[in-house]
Amino acid sequence: MLLGKPREDAGQKRAAVAALYETHFERVARYIAVRIGDISEAEDLASEVFVRALRSVADYKESGAPMEAWVFRIAHNIAVDHLRAKGRRPAAVPLDAVPSAANIGGDPTESLERQEEVQRLHEGIRELSEAQRQVLALRLGSEMTAEQVAQVLGKKPGAVREMQSAAIKKLRELLRERHKS
Amino acid sequence: MERQFDQILDECLDRLMLRGESVEDCLAAYPEHAAELEPRLRLIAGAVHTYAFTPSQEAKQRGRQRLQEEQRLLEQEEMTRQSRKPAFPLLTEGWRRWATATAALLVFVLAGGTGTVFASRGAVPGDTLYRVKLAAEDVRLAFEFSTSGKAERQLAYAERRTKEIGELVEKGKESRVKEAQDLLLAHLTSARASLAGLSGEDAARLAMRVAASADTSLGALQQAFASAPDASRDAAGRAFATSSQAYGETLERAATQASDRVVIGGPGVLQIFAIDPPAPPVDQVLVEVAGVEAHLIGEGQGRWITISQTPQTFDLLRIAEVRSFLAEQSIPSGSYTRLRFTITQATVLVNGVEHPVRVPSGQVSLVRPFIVEEGKTTVLLLDFDGERSLRMAGQDGYILTPIVQVLVELPGKAERPAKEEERPTPGVPQRKKVEIEGSVEAVTADGIIIRGRLIIVESAVPPGVSLEVGQRVHIDAVVEADGAFRAVAVDVKGQDDKRPGQSPDRPKPNEERPASPPASPFVPTPTLPTVVPTVLPTIVPPVTPPPTRLPPPPTAPPLPTLVPTLIAPTVIPPSATPGPPTVPQPPPQPTVVPAPPTVAPSPVVPTIAPTVTPPILVSPTPVPTVVAPTIAPPQPTVVPPVSSPILPLPPLPTAASLL
């Protein structure tokens, strides 16, 4: 009797994705930035995440985890695809790609130092295990608690906390090593 | 032990990243673990800072457009899939083309044809000139080039069909009603298809039109049905029912499309009565009705509002010409599209003997758009068709399959409000309202920044009030079509003593500041000096700047020459609230005295640097500004969690170098 009922549900789901875009675009962008170590591409990739979500939302089913968890999984996939495509070479451009800032406004050597530190952070993060990187990226980028991160990754909160601690510990060691060299 | 530390570390991370506390705060909370915690927390603080960029509005807008494009494509795909078979043979291409050609011919041949077209205006199905009327409509439609224009025209034509049905019913021309009805439905289908291509303001406007049009049309159809002579009563009822359904679906579709702009208004009242049908040959028909709900559109797919939960019993026959009261409830005002209820049981009395009645499906769900206005009462009448609802089954059993019409009690020729646009019809799309509460992080010419978001305040600030960094404010705002926040009312709540979003290494305001960079390995990047504000950190025009602020610096690049160790003090944490407002006390260094008339080269305020860097002014290349949570649209009241990371403030310029 009702015209095209399944169609309407799909439309509602798409509207939900559009709403999620407004609230979560920044977080997804930051998450991707941490994952790929590059801010300049993060914004475009973040849009890509939501476009993909829109395309596949027809098959999305409410399962208990909130929709944002699903979106972050898509973000994870896109980050992974991107890194694979780039061949995991170190980013050619430093994180804070604002060349003029390095020249003006203070001590040039200092800002260079800073850029190097940032670079080291990137590389350090990249050397973590995939799981550790995921946890850290979600924690740093998306403003989620450990419980929420657990939902995205399909793990227990306790496990997430362990991985988090381990990731931070390892990152510290990696950075110390690099700092020496 | 490990586990415990993991949890402590996790909690500190929450404090640091989600609650805006400092590393010191965490260490103070867990002194026994301080040695282990400190390096880790500093590491994370630095990392957060590194990745704490705010994506530019342009990037977000680009993404938004991509999403909308994608949505349109997907909907069109669906539309094509669905609309393969033509619903009404009357509207096959061939007939249309013929009719249009004829109209064109008439236009040319018969003295411009306008006379004939004009004469066809009053035509109804069955009249010879009716085809001309329709053809003229087609021609007119063909000249509508915008999607929303087409949709609106279809709605207008649907209303015309309504009038025709009214006439036909009145004249008892029952057989023709279906023709007009089919055309009406086709118009609505086309309108719905056009809806798919709209979004944002267009969708919102169209949704308003649909609601108004539904009201007009269904009112007229209901009227026709109510006053129909017996010959055409059935046809009128069918036309009314199918149109209710079609309008309801169109309205829901429109509301979904414009869902973020629909505002639910204050409460109104809904009353539901049952009115009697022609009596079947029994003495009493007792019907128990429970679970009455109405569907309110808006906020995505809308929601069901409970009207009544307690079961009510009434006799379908006793209520001859009298309304039997079913329910009354105060509910949110707005546009409703459906009503549903359950008939839980029924009994029939014949010659004093009770007979059971089987109710195979007691769930009744009806599509009938109606509007409830704030502070007013809307009355619905449930018209049970007794003859067709109750049937005999077997020897002495009965079956009740409720056939119900929902009628909206029409006001007695009340005058419609003059301009639809002026009166904010509740429940139809408007700009979205939000409430924002937080600390003023920065003040710019365009507005103020709270939680990293620019809010245009303009005239919403109460007179005599000057907004300053650090104040806690409560703002009622609307979200414009372009995503900008425009304040409607600003309420200053006081000064912010707690300093959310403070950097872990930021010294307390009155302390001596070390000349060397803070202990964190990560030092804030110098920002572009072009971002040096040309505006005083005050609000827009009406308010006089607080006298203690420094006059604006020149736009010339002043900074580089200043200080060897200085990092441009324009790094602005939108969420770093400064200390007490009595900020510009004379800086410790005696030589840093900016002479007011000769503009100081930099707005260096020693203890704070709340210079203005609205994220929007930032150059296209991302500058690391501090993360700020965005305000989530669905919630009416927004109090975003304090969550910003941490930005160590730049070190104080050494005195001598300032001059």
CSV table of N, CA, C and O in Angstrom, one decimal, chain A residues 11-76:
chain,number,residue,atom,x,y,z
A,11,GLY,N,16.6,6.3,2.2
A,11,GLY,CA,16.7,7.8,2.3
A,11,GLY,C,17.0,8.2,3.7
A,11,GLY,O,17.8,9.1,3.9
A,12,GLN,N,16.4,7.6,4.7
A,12,GLN,CA,16.6,8.0,6.0
A,12,GLN,C,18.1,7.7,6.4
A,12,GLN,O,18.7,8.5,7.1
A,13,LYS,N,18.5,6.5,6.0
A,13,LYS,CA,19.9,6.2,6.3
A,13,LYS,C,20.9,7.2,5.7
A,13,LYS,O,21.9,7.6,6.4
A,14,ARG,N,20.6,7.6,4.5
A,14,ARG,CA,21.5,8.5,3.9
A,14,ARG,C,21.5,9.9,4.6
A,14,ARG,O,22.5,10.5,4.8
A,15,ALA,N,20.3,10.2,5.1
A,15,ALA,CA,20.2,11.5,5.8
A,15,ALA,C,21.0,11.4,7.1
A,15,ALA,O,21.6,12.4,7.6
A,16,ALA,N,21.0,10.2,7.7
A,16,ALA,CA,21.8,10.0,8.9
A,16,ALA,C,23.3,10.2,8.6
A,16,ALA,O,24.0,10.8,9.4
A,17,VAL,N,23.7,9.7,7.5
A,17,VAL,CA,25.1,9.9,7.1
A,17,VAL,C,25.4,11.4,6.9
A,17,VAL,O,26.5,11.9,7.4
A,18,ALA,N,24.5,12.1,6.3
A,18,ALA,CA,24.8,13.5,6.1
A,18,ALA,C,24.8,14.2,7.4
A,18,ALA,O,25.7,15.1,7.6
A,19,ALA,N,24.0,13.8,8.4
A,19,ALA,CA,24.0,14.5,9.7
A,19,ALA,C,25.4,14.2,10.4
A,19,ALA,O,26.0,15.0,11.0
A,20,LEU,N,25.8,12.9,10.2
A,20,LEU,CA,27.0,12.5,10.9
A,20,LEU,C,28.2,13.3,10.3
A,20,LEU,O,29.2,13.6,11.0
A,21,TYR,N,28.1,13.6,9.0
A,21,TYR,CA,29.2,14.4,8.4
A,21,TYR,C,29.4,15.7,9.1
A,21,TYR,O,30.5,16.2,9.4
A,22,GLU,N,28.3,16.4,9.4
A,22,GLU,CA,28.3,17.7,10.1
A,22,GLU,C,29.0,17.6,11.4
A,22,GLU,O,29.8,18.4,11.8
A,23,THR,N,28.7,16.5,12.2
A,23,THR,CA,29.2,16.5,13.5
A,23,THR,C,30.6,15.9,13.6
A,23,THR,O,31.4,16.1,14.5
A,24,HIS,N,30.9,15.0,12.7
A,24,HIS,CA,32.1,14.2,12.8
A,24,HIS,C,33.2,14.4,11.8
A,24,HIS,O,34.2,13.8,11.8
A,25,PHE,N,33.0,15.3,10.9
A,25,PHE,CA,33.9,15.6,9.8
A,25,PHE,C,35.3,15.9,10.4
A,25,PHE,O,36.3,15.3,10.0
A,26,GLU,N,35.4,16.8,11.4
A,26,GLU,CA,36.7,17.2,11.9
A,26,GLU,C,37.3,16.0,12.6
A,26,GLU,O,38.6,15.8,12.4
A,27,ARG,N,36.6,15.2,13.3
A,27,ARG,CA,37.2,14.1,14.0
A,27,ARG,C,37.8,13.1,13.1
A,27,ARG,O,38.9,12.6,13.3
A,28,VAL,N,37.0,12.8,12.1
A,28,VAL,CA,37.5,11.8,11.1
A,28,VAL,C,38.7,12.4,10.4
A,28,VAL,O,39.7,11.6,10.2
A,29,ALA,N,38.7,13.7,10.1
A,29,ALA,CA,39.9,14.2,9.5
A,29,ALA,C,41.1,14.1,10.4
A,29,ALA,O,42.2,13.8,9.9
A,30,ARG,N,40.9,14.4,11.6
A,30,ARG,CA,42.1,14.3,12.5
A,30,ARG,C,42.6,12.9,12.7
A,30,ARG,O,43.8,12.6,12.7
A,31,TYR,N,41.6,12.0,12.8
A,31,TYR,CA,42.0,10.5,12.9
A,31,TYR,C,42.8,10.1,11.7
A,31,TYR,O,43.8,9.5,11.8
A,32,ILE,N,42.3,10.5,10.5
A,32,ILE,CA,43.1,10.2,9.3
A,32,ILE,C,44.5,10.8,9.3
A,32,ILE,O,45.5,10.2,8.9
A,33,ALA,N,44.5,12.1,9.8
A,33,ALA,CA,45.8,12.8,9.8
A,33,ALA,C,46.8,12.0,10.6
A,33,ALA,O,48.0,11.8,10.3
A,34,VAL,N,46.3,11.5,11.8
A,34,VAL,CA,47.2,10.7,12.6
A,34,VAL,C,47.6,9.4,11.9
A,34,VAL,O,48.8,9.0,11.9
A,35,ARG,N,46.7,8.8,11.3
A,35,ARG,CA,47.0,7.5,10.6
A,35,ARG,C,47.9,7.7,9.5
A,35,ARG,O,48.8,6.8,9.3
A,36,ILE,N,47.8,8.7,8.7
A,36,ILE,CA,48.6,8.8,7.5
A,36,ILE,C,49.8,9.8,7.7
A,36,ILE,O,50.6,9.9,6.8
A,37,GLY,N,49.8,10.5,8.8
A,37,GLY,CA,50.9,11.4,9.0
A,37,GLY,C,50.9,12.6,8.1
A,37,GLY,O,52.0,13.1,7.8
A,38,ASP,N,49.8,13.0,7.7
A,38,ASP,CA,49.7,14.1,6.7
A,38,ASP,C,48.4,14.8,6.8
A,38,ASP,O,47.4,14.3,6.6
A,39,ILE,N,48.5,16.1,7.2
A,39,ILE,CA,47.3,16.9,7.4
A,39,ILE,C,46.7,17.3,6.1
A,39,ILE,O,45.5,17.3,5.9
A,40,SER,N,47.5,17.6,5.1
A,40,SER,CA,47.0,18.3,3.9
A,40,SER,C,46.0,17.3,3.2
A,40,SER,O,45.1,17.7,2.6
A,41,GLU,N,46.3,16.0,3.2
A,41,GLU,CA,45.4,15.1,2.5
A,41,GLU,C,44.2,14.7,3.4
A,41,GLU,O,43.3,14.1,2.9
A,42,ALA,N,44.4,14.9,4.7
A,42,ALA,CA,43.4,14.3,5.6
A,42,ALA,C,42.0,14.9,5.3
A,42,ALA,O,41.0,14.1,5.4
A,43,GLU,N,41.9,16.1,5.0
A,43,GLU,CA,40.6,16.7,4.7
A,43,GLU,C,39.9,16.0,3.6
A,43,GLU,O,38.7,15.7,3.7
A,44,ASP,N,40.6,15.9,2.5
A,44,ASP,CA,39.9,15.3,1.3
A,44,ASP,C,39.6,13.8,1.6
A,44,ASP,O,38.5,13.4,1.2
A,45,LEU,N,40.5,13.2,2.3
A,45,LEU,CA,40.2,11.8,2.5
A,45,LEU,C,39.0,11.7,3.5
A,45,LEU,O,38.2,10.7,3.4
A,46,ALA,N,38.8,12.6,4.4
A,46,ALA,CA,37.7,12.6,5.3
A,46,ALA,C,36.4,12.7,4.5
A,46,ALA,O,35.4,12.0,4.8
A,47,SER,N,36.4,13.6,3.5
A,47,SER,CA,35.1,13.7,2.7
A,47,SER,C,34.9,12.3,2.0
A,47,SER,O,33.8,11.9,1.9
A,48,GLU,N,36.0,11.7,1.5
A,48,GLU,CA,35.9,10.4,0.8
A,48,GLU,C,35.2,9.4,1.7
A,48,GLU,O,34.4,8.6,1.3
A,49,VAL,N,35.6,9.5,3.0
A,49,VAL,CA,35.0,8.5,4.0
A,49,VAL,C,33.5,8.6,4.0
A,49,VAL,O,32.7,7.6,3.9
A,50,PHE,N,33.0,9.8,4.0
A,50,PHE,CA,31.5,10.0,4.1
A,50,PHE,C,30.8,9.6,2.8
A,50,PHE,O,29.7,9.2,2.7
A,51,VAL,N,31.5,9.9,1.7
A,51,VAL,CA,30.9,9.5,0.4
A,51,VAL,C,30.8,8.0,0.3
A,51,VAL,O,29.8,7.5,-0.1
A,52,ARG,N,31.9,7.3,0.8
A,52,ARG,CA,31.8,5.9,0.8
A,52,ARG,C,30.7,5.4,1.7
A,52,ARG,O,30.0,4.4,1.4
A,53,ALA,N,30.6,6.1,2.8
A,53,ALA,CA,29.5,5.7,3.8
A,53,ALA,C,28.1,5.8,3.1
A,53,ALA,O,27.3,5.0,3.2
A,54,LEU,N,28.0,6.9,2.4
A,54,LEU,CA,26.7,7.2,1.7
A,54,LEU,C,26.4,6.0,0.8
A,54,LEU,O,25.3,5.6,0.7
A,55,ARG,N,27.4,5.6,0.0
A,55,ARG,CA,27.2,4.6,-1.0
A,55,ARG,C,26.8,3.3,-0.4
A,55,ARG,O,26.0,2.5,-1.0
A,56,SER,N,27.4,3.0,0.7
A,56,SER,CA,27.1,1.6,1.2
A,56,SER,C,26.1,1.6,2.4
A,56,SER,O,25.9,0.6,3.0
A,57,VAL,N,25.5,2.8,2.7
A,57,VAL,CA,24.7,2.8,3.9
A,57,VAL,C,23.4,2.0,3.7
A,57,VAL,O,22.8,1.5,4.6
A,58,ALA,N,23.1,1.7,2.4
A,58,ALA,CA,21.9,0.9,2.2
A,58,ALA,C,22.0,-0.4,2.8
A,58,ALA,O,21.0,-1.0,3.3
A,59,ASP,N,23.2,-0.9,2.9
A,59,ASP,CA,23.4,-2.2,3.5
A,59,ASP,C,23.7,-2.2,4.9
A,59,ASP,O,23.9,-3.2,5.6
A,60,TYR,N,23.8,-1.0,5.5
A,60,TYR,CA,24.1,-0.9,6.9
A,60,TYR,C,23.0,-1.3,7.8
A,60,TYR,O,21.8,-0.9,7.5
A,61,LYS,N,23.3,-2.0,8.8
A,61,LYS,CA,22.2,-2.4,9.7
A,61,LYS,C,22.6,-2.0,11.1
A,61,LYS,O,23.7,-2.2,11.6
A,62,GLU,N,21.6,-1.5,11.8
A,62,GLU,CA,21.8,-1.1,13.2
A,62,GLU,C,22.2,-2.3,14.0
A,62,GLU,O,21.5,-3.3,14.0
A,63,SER,N,23.3,-2.3,14.7
A,63,SER,CA,23.7,-3.6,15.4
A,63,SER,C,23.9,-3.4,16.8
A,63,SER,O,24.1,-4.4,17.5
A,64,GLY,N,24.0,-2.2,17.3
A,64,GLY,CA,24.3,-2.1,18.7
A,64,GLY,C,25.3,-1.0,18.9
A,64,GLY,O,25.3,-0.2,19.8
A,65,ALA,N,26.3,-1.1,18.0
A,65,ALA,CA,27.3,0.0,18.0
A,65,ALA,C,26.7,1.2,17.3
A,65,ALA,O,26.0,1.0,16.3
A,66,PRO,N,27.1,2.4,17.7
A,66,PRO,CA,26.5,3.6,17.0
A,66,PRO,C,27.1,3.7,15.6
A,66,PRO,O,28.1,3.1,15.3
A,67,MET,N,26.4,4.5,14.8
A,67,MET,CA,26.8,4.6,13.4
A,67,MET,C,28.2,5.2,13.3
A,67,MET,O,28.9,4.9,12.3
A,68,GLU,N,28.6,6.0,14.2
A,68,GLU,CA,29.9,6.6,14.1
A,68,GLU,C,31.0,5.5,14.1
A,68,GLU,O,32.1,5.7,13.5
A,69,ALA,N,30.8,4.5,14.9
A,69,ALA,CA,31.8,3.4,14.9
A,69,ALA,C,32.0,2.8,13.5
A,69,ALA,O,33.1,2.6,13.0
A,70,TRP,N,30.9,2.7,12.8
A,70,TRP,CA,31.0,2.2,11.4
A,70,TRP,C,31.7,3.2,10.5
A,70,TRP,O,32.6,2.8,9.7
A,71,VAL,N,31.5,4.4,10.7
A,71,VAL,CA,32.1,5.4,9.9
A,71,VAL,C,33.7,5.4,10.1
A,71,VAL,O,34.5,5.5,9.2
A,72,PHE,N,34.0,5.2,11.4
A,72,PHE,CA,35.5,5.2,11.7
A,72,PHE,C,36.1,3.9,11.1
A,72,PHE,O,37.3,4.0,10.7
A,73,ARG,N,35.4,2.9,11.0
A,73,ARG,CA,35.9,1.7,10.3
A,73,ARG,C,36.2,2.0,8.9
A,73,ARG,O,37.2,1.6,8.3
A,74,ILE,N,35.3,2.7,8.3
A,74,ILE,CA,35.5,3.1,6.9
A,74,ILE,C,36.7,4.0,6.8
A,74,ILE,O,37.5,3.9,5.9
A,75,ALA,N,36.8,4.9,7.7
A,75,ALA,CA,38.0,5.8,7.7
A,75,ALA,C,39.3,5.0,7.8
A,75,ALA,O,40.3,5.3,7.2
A,76,HIS,N,39.3,4.0,8.7
A,76,HIS,CA,40.4,3.1,8.8
A,76,HIS,C,40.8,2.5,7.4
A,76,HIS,O,41.9,2.5,7.0
